[in-house]
Coordinates of C-alpha atoms and ligand atoms in Angstrom, one line a residue:
M76 CA 62.2 13.1 -98.7
R77 CA 59.5 14.3 -101.1
L78 CA 60.7 12.5 -104.2
P79 CA 61.2 14.7 -107.3
A80 CA 58.5 14.0 -109.9
E81 CA 61.0 12.5 -112.4
M82 CA 62.2 9.8 -109.9
R83 CA 60.7 6.3 -110.3
R84 CA 58.5 5.1 -107.4
V85 CA 58.4 1.8 -105.5
P86 CA 54.8 0.7 -104.7
A87 CA 54.0 1.5 -101.0
S88 CA 52.9 -2.2 -100.5
E89 CA 56.4 -3.4 -101.4
R90 CA 58.0 -0.8 -99.3
G91 CA 55.8 -1.8 -96.4
A92 CA 56.6 -5.5 -97.0
F93 CA 60.3 -4.9 -97.1
A94 CA 60.1 -2.8 -93.9
M95 CA 58.4 -5.6 -92.0
W96 CA 60.9 -8.3 -93.0
F97 CA 63.8 -5.9 -92.5
L98 CA 62.7 -5.2 -89.0
L99 CA 62.1 -8.9 -88.3
S100 CA 65.6 -9.7 -89.6
H101 CA 67.1 -7.7 -86.7
Y102 CA 65.6 -10.2 -84.3
F103 CA 65.9 -13.3 -86.5
P104 CA 68.9 -12.7 -88.6
E105 CA 69.4 -16.4 -89.5
N106 CA 65.7 -17.4 -89.9
R107 CA 65.2 -19.0 -93.3
L108 CA 61.6 -17.8 -93.7
V109 CA 62.5 -14.2 -92.9
K110 CA 65.5 -14.3 -95.3
A111 CA 63.4 -15.9 -98.1
R112 CA 60.5 -13.4 -97.8
Q113 CA 62.9 -10.5 -97.7
L114 CA 64.7 -11.7 -100.8
A115 CA 61.3 -12.2 -102.6
V116 CA 60.4 -8.6 -101.9
R117 CA 63.8 -7.4 -103.1
Q118 CA 63.4 -9.3 -106.3
R119 CA 59.9 -7.9 -107.0
V120 CA 61.2 -4.3 -106.3
A121 CA 64.2 -4.9 -108.6
A122 CA 61.9 -6.1 -111.4
H123 CA 59.7 -3.1 -110.8
V124 CA 62.5 -0.4 -111.0
R125 CA 64.0 -2.2 -114.0
R126 CA 60.9 -1.6 -116.0
A127 CA 61.9 2.0 -116.4
G128 CA 65.4 1.2 -117.7
R129 CA 68.7 2.3 -116.2
G130 CA 68.7 4.8 -113.3
R131 CA 69.0 8.5 -114.0
V132 CA 71.3 10.9 -112.2
I133 CA 69.5 14.1 -111.2
Q134 CA 71.4 17.1 -109.9
V135 CA 70.7 18.4 -106.4
Q136 CA 69.2 21.9 -106.5
R137 CA 71.8 24.7 -106.2
V138 CA 70.6 28.0 -104.8
E139 CA 72.5 31.3 -104.6
S140 CA 71.1 32.3 -101.3
L141 CA 68.6 30.9 -98.8
S142 CA 67.1 32.6 -95.8
P143 CA 66.6 30.4 -92.7
E144 CA 62.8 30.6 -93.3
Q145 CA 63.1 29.4 -96.9
F146 CA 65.6 26.7 -95.8
R147 CA 63.2 25.3 -93.2
R148 CA 60.1 25.5 -95.4
Q149 CA 61.6 24.1 -98.6
Y150 CA 64.3 21.7 -97.5
L151 CA 64.4 20.9 -93.8
F152 CA 60.7 20.1 -93.5
S153 CA 60.6 18.1 -96.7
G154 CA 64.0 16.3 -96.1
T155 CA 65.4 17.5 -99.4
P156 CA 69.1 18.0 -100.0
V157 CA 70.3 21.4 -101.3
I158 CA 73.6 23.1 -102.2
I159 CA 73.8 26.7 -100.9
S160 CA 76.3 28.0 -103.4
R161 CA 79.4 29.7 -102.0
A162 CA 77.6 30.3 -98.7
A163 CA 80.9 29.8 -96.9
I164 CA 83.1 31.5 -99.5
D165 CA 84.0 34.3 -97.0
W166 CA 84.3 32.1 -93.9
P167 CA 87.9 31.8 -92.7
C168 CA 87.9 28.0 -93.1
T169 CA 87.5 28.5 -96.9
K170 CA 89.8 31.5 -97.1
N171 CA 92.6 30.4 -94.8
W172 CA 92.8 26.7 -94.4
S173 CA 95.5 24.8 -96.3
F174 CA 97.5 21.6 -95.9
D175 CA 100.7 23.7 -95.4
G176 CA 99.1 25.9 -92.8
F177 CA 97.7 22.9 -90.9
S178 CA 101.1 21.1 -91.1
K179 CA 102.9 24.1 -89.7
L180 CA 100.5 24.9 -87.0
Y181 CA 99.2 21.5 -85.9
G182 CA 101.6 19.0 -87.5
D183 CA 102.6 17.3 -84.2
L184 CA 99.0 16.5 -83.3
A185 CA 98.3 12.7 -83.3
I186 CA 95.2 11.9 -85.4
K187 CA 93.3 8.7 -85.8
L188 CA 91.8 7.3 -88.9
V189 CA 88.3 5.9 -88.4
N190 CA 87.9 2.3 -89.2
Q191 CA 84.2 1.5 -89.0
K192 CA 82.5 -1.2 -91.0
G193 CA 80.7 0.3 -94.0
L194 CA 82.3 3.7 -93.7
C195 CA 85.8 3.0 -95.1
D196 CA 86.8 1.4 -98.3
D197 CA 89.4 -0.9 -96.9
E198 CA 88.6 -4.0 -94.8
P199 CA 88.1 -2.8 -91.2
I200 CA 90.3 -4.4 -88.5
D201 CA 88.1 -6.5 -86.2
G202 CA 87.2 -4.8 -82.9
Q203 CA 89.2 -1.6 -83.7
E204 CA 87.5 1.8 -84.1
F205 CA 90.4 3.3 -85.9
S206 CA 93.0 1.8 -88.2
E207 CA 95.9 3.9 -87.4
E208 CA 97.3 6.8 -85.4
L209 CA 99.8 9.2 -87.0
P210 CA 101.0 12.8 -86.8
L211 CA 98.8 15.2 -88.8
R212 CA 101.9 16.4 -90.6
D213 CA 102.6 12.8 -92.0
F214 CA 99.0 12.3 -92.8
L215 CA 98.8 15.6 -94.8
A216 CA 102.1 14.8 -96.6
Q217 CA 100.6 11.6 -98.0
V218 CA 97.4 13.4 -99.0
T219 CA 99.4 15.9 -101.1
T220 CA 101.5 13.1 -102.7
G221 CA 98.7 10.9 -103.9
G222 CA 98.2 8.7 -100.9
M223 CA 94.9 7.0 -100.3
K224 CA 94.6 7.3 -96.5
Y225 CA 91.4 9.2 -95.7
M226 CA 90.6 11.0 -92.5
R227 CA 86.8 10.6 -92.0
F228 CA 84.5 11.8 -89.1
S229 CA 87.5 13.3 -87.3
P230 CA 87.1 15.3 -84.0
L231 CA 89.8 17.6 -85.3
L232 CA 87.8 20.7 -84.3
E233 CA 87.4 19.3 -80.8
M234 CA 91.1 18.8 -80.6
I235 CA 91.8 22.3 -82.0
P236 CA 88.9 24.4 -80.7
E237 CA 90.4 27.7 -82.2
L238 CA 89.3 26.3 -85.6
L239 CA 85.7 26.7 -84.5
K240 CA 85.9 30.4 -85.0
D241 CA 86.6 29.8 -88.7
F242 CA 82.9 29.0 -89.2
D243 CA 79.9 31.3 -89.1
Q244 CA 78.4 29.8 -86.0
K245 CA 75.5 32.2 -86.2
Y246 CA 74.6 30.9 -89.7
L247 CA 74.8 27.3 -88.6
K248 CA 72.5 28.1 -85.7
E249 CA 70.0 30.3 -87.5
M250 CA 69.4 28.0 -90.5
P251 CA 67.6 25.2 -88.6
G252 CA 66.6 27.7 -85.8
P253 CA 65.0 26.4 -82.6
L254 CA 64.2 23.1 -84.4
G255 CA 67.8 22.1 -84.7
L256 CA 69.5 21.2 -81.4
G257 CA 73.3 21.6 -81.0
T258 CA 76.0 21.5 -83.5
T259 CA 78.7 18.8 -84.0
F260 CA 81.8 19.2 -86.1
Q261 CA 83.6 16.3 -87.8
A262 CA 86.4 16.9 -90.3
F263 CA 87.1 15.0 -93.5
I264 CA 90.5 15.3 -95.2
G265 CA 91.6 13.2 -98.2
G266 CA 93.3 13.2 -101.6
A267 CA 91.9 12.8 -105.1
G268 CA 90.2 9.4 -105.5
T269 CA 89.5 8.8 -101.8
F270 CA 86.0 7.6 -101.2
T271 CA 83.4 7.1 -98.4
P272 CA 80.9 4.3 -99.2
L273 CA 77.1 4.4 -99.1
H274 CA 75.7 5.1 -95.6
N275 CA 73.3 7.2 -93.7
S276 CA 72.7 8.5 -90.2
P277 CA 69.8 9.7 -88.1
T278 CA 71.2 13.3 -87.8
P279 CA 71.0 15.8 -90.6
F280 CA 74.0 18.0 -91.4
F281 CA 75.4 20.9 -93.3
F282 CA 78.6 20.0 -95.1
V283 CA 81.0 22.9 -95.4
N284 CA 83.4 22.4 -98.2
A285 CA 86.5 24.4 -97.3
M286 CA 88.8 23.1 -100.1
G287 CA 88.8 21.0 -103.2
V288 CA 86.0 19.3 -105.2
K289 CA 83.7 16.6 -103.9
R290 CA 81.2 14.5 -105.8
W291 CA 78.2 13.3 -103.7
A292 CA 75.6 10.7 -104.7
F293 CA 72.3 10.4 -102.8
V294 CA 69.9 7.5 -102.8
P295 CA 66.5 8.1 -101.2
N296 CA 64.9 5.5 -98.9
E297 CA 62.3 4.8 -101.5
Y298 CA 64.8 2.2 -102.7
L299 CA 65.7 0.8 -99.3
A300 CA 64.8 -2.7 -100.5
V301 CA 67.5 -2.5 -103.2
L302 CA 70.1 -1.1 -100.8
N303 CA 69.2 -3.8 -98.3
P304 CA 71.4 -2.7 -95.4
P305 CA 72.6 -5.4 -93.0
P306 CA 70.5 -5.6 -89.8
E307 CA 73.4 -4.8 -87.4
G308 CA 71.6 -2.3 -85.3
R309 CA 74.4 0.3 -85.5
G310 CA 74.0 4.0 -84.9
Y311 CA 74.4 4.5 -88.7
N312 CA 73.4 2.2 -91.6
Y313 CA 75.6 1.2 -94.5
S314 CA 75.0 -0.6 -97.8
T315 CA 77.4 -2.5 -99.9
A316 CA 75.6 -1.2 -103.1
D317 CA 78.2 0.8 -105.0
V318 CA 77.4 3.6 -107.5
N319 CA 80.7 2.8 -109.3
N320 CA 79.6 -0.9 -109.7
P321 CA 75.8 -0.6 -110.1
D322 CA 75.4 -4.0 -111.8
D323 CA 76.7 -6.0 -108.8
P324 CA 74.3 -9.0 -108.5
A325 CA 74.4 -8.6 -104.7
H326 CA 72.0 -5.6 -105.1
P327 CA 69.6 -6.5 -107.9
G328 CA 68.0 -3.4 -109.4
F329 CA 70.6 -1.0 -108.1
E330 CA 71.5 -0.1 -111.7
S331 CA 67.9 1.1 -112.2
V332 CA 67.4 3.3 -109.2
D333 CA 67.4 7.1 -109.7
R334 CA 69.9 9.0 -107.7
L335 CA 70.8 12.6 -106.9
E336 CA 74.2 14.1 -107.4
A337 CA 75.9 17.1 -105.9
V338 CA 79.4 18.4 -106.9
L339 CA 80.8 20.7 -104.3
E340 CA 83.3 23.5 -105.0
P341 CA 85.2 25.4 -102.3
G342 CA 82.9 27.5 -100.2
D343 CA 79.7 25.5 -101.0
V344 CA 77.5 24.4 -98.2
L345 CA 75.5 21.2 -98.7
Y346 CA 72.4 20.2 -96.6
V347 CA 72.0 16.5 -96.1
P348 CA 68.7 15.4 -94.4
S349 CA 68.3 12.7 -91.7
W350 CA 68.6 9.1 -93.0
M351 CA 69.6 10.2 -96.5
W352 CA 71.9 7.6 -98.1
H353 CA 75.0 9.1 -99.5
C354 CA 78.5 8.2 -100.7
V355 CA 81.3 10.7 -101.6
Q356 CA 84.2 10.8 -103.9
N357 CA 87.0 13.4 -103.6
E358 CA 87.9 14.6 -107.1
S359 CA 90.9 16.6 -105.7
P360 CA 92.5 16.9 -102.3
T361 CA 89.8 18.2 -100.0
I362 CA 89.1 19.5 -96.6
G363 CA 85.4 19.6 -95.5
V364 CA 83.5 19.7 -92.2
R365 CA 80.3 18.0 -91.4
C366 CA 78.3 20.3 -89.1
G367 CA 75.6 18.0 -87.7
F368 CA 72.6 18.9 -85.6
L369 CA 69.8 17.0 -83.9
Y370 CA 66.4 17.4 -85.6
P371 CA 63.9 14.9 -84.0
G372 CA 61.3 15.8 -86.7
G373 CA 63.4 14.5 -89.5
M374 CA 64.6 11.5 -87.6
L375 CA 61.0 10.4 -87.2
T376 CA 59.7 11.2 -90.6
E377 CA 62.5 10.7 -93.1
S378 CA 62.5 6.9 -92.7
Q379 CA 60.1 5.4 -90.3
T380 CA 61.6 2.0 -91.0
L381 CA 65.1 3.0 -90.1
F382 CA 63.8 5.0 -87.1
L383 CA 61.9 1.9 -85.7
A384 CA 65.0 -0.3 -86.4
R385 CA 67.1 2.2 -84.4
V386 CA 64.7 2.5 -81.5
F387 CA 63.7 -1.2 -81.1
A388 CA 66.7 -3.1 -82.5
G389 CA 69.6 -0.7 -81.9
K390 CA 72.7 -2.2 -80.3
N391 CA 76.2 -1.0 -79.9
P392 CA 75.1 1.5 -78.8
T393 CA 71.4 1.1 -78.1
F394 CA 69.1 4.0 -78.9
L395 CA 69.0 5.0 -75.2
Q396 CA 72.8 4.6 -74.8
G397 CA 73.2 6.7 -77.9
I398 CA 71.2 9.5 -76.4
L399 CA 73.1 9.3 -73.1
N400 CA 76.4 9.4 -75.0
T401 CA 75.3 12.4 -76.8
L402 CA 74.3 14.2 -73.5
R403 CA 77.6 13.4 -71.8
G404 CA 80.4 15.7 -72.8
D405 CA 83.5 13.7 -71.7
L406 CA 83.5 10.5 -73.5
P407 CA 86.8 8.9 -74.3
S408 CA 85.1 7.2 -77.3
R409 CA 84.8 10.6 -78.8
E410 CA 88.4 10.1 -79.9
T411 CA 87.0 8.5 -83.0
G412 CA 84.7 11.4 -83.5
L413 CA 82.0 9.1 -84.8
L414 CA 80.2 7.5 -82.0
A415 CA 79.5 10.6 -80.0
P416 CA 80.8 13.8 -81.4
K417 CA 80.8 16.7 -78.9
I418 CA 77.7 18.9 -79.1
F419 CA 78.8 22.5 -79.0
R420 CA 75.6 24.4 -78.2
W421 CA 72.0 23.8 -77.5
Ligands
LIG612 O1 83.1 13.6 -97.3 C1 83.0 12.4 -97.2 O2 83.8 11.5 -97.7 C2 81.8 11.8 -96.5 C3 81.0 12.7 -95.7 C4 79.9 12.0 -95.0 O3 79.6 10.9 -95.4 C5 79.2 12.6 -93.9 O4 79.6 13.7 -93.5 O5 78.4 11.9 -93.3

């Protein structure tokens, strides 16, 4: 991402030093020297960002309309998030979807709640990709009565393909144009107060907010040393830094990083670039869909450190296995929606 002028910088030498120790930590996670050097860089970066005082919250740009050419030039190529205001206000997903409607039409469907480390706010159960399986009707009933179960990264649209026509597929295809390969759909449904912690992934996406209000926070990779993700080689990264507890001593300097914020209303479409760190709070009961696509350019340029870690130290799945999973269309692991969401077009 091209950092907005008002956001504080981290010296390139410190970013480079952190990248080196971070990459090495994937191979030598317990090595004392690696740990000590990585910590020393983190402390220098924390001292540096603290010099400018507490972090600022800068609003993501909101535009009324955006042509595909403008989108690519101003946001896709520079890896900058943007809200396209009410772009989906007339799409059937925004006009017609409701908890009642979903309950009546699809209430018997068994849905699974994703339970991946770093992506849910309760302690994941070891070795399980999802915490629970329950009928959609029961899940939605708890959403509307203040329950805190949250359906994240769900393959709901793969299970109910007729819902795909409630999106303007042409829009989703034309915005990235030939540079964006495929589209994946993952649904998020949760009540007020539900939360997805700080994470990122190699693929960019449009988030279509069909219902409710969502507050997003974004932290650029400029501050990777402060976020200090664990070197676990996953297909996504997570950080235990918490925007609601920025003074946590586990992430020195986090209270002093600048971040971006986007508050989504029904019908808004948000663009989130490759590797952009984000966490999300639902301010009211919400339904939203992550419409992801492959954009190799962004994967390479938005964080070379995370790209290299993914290619050379990825496990579970490895980089190659991840690509093969993506190319296959019949994976049972797609049940979780997270590891290999189905690609709907090329
Ligand atoms: O809406 C949410 O809670 C999280 C969305 C998200 O993190 C994603 O689509 O990657």
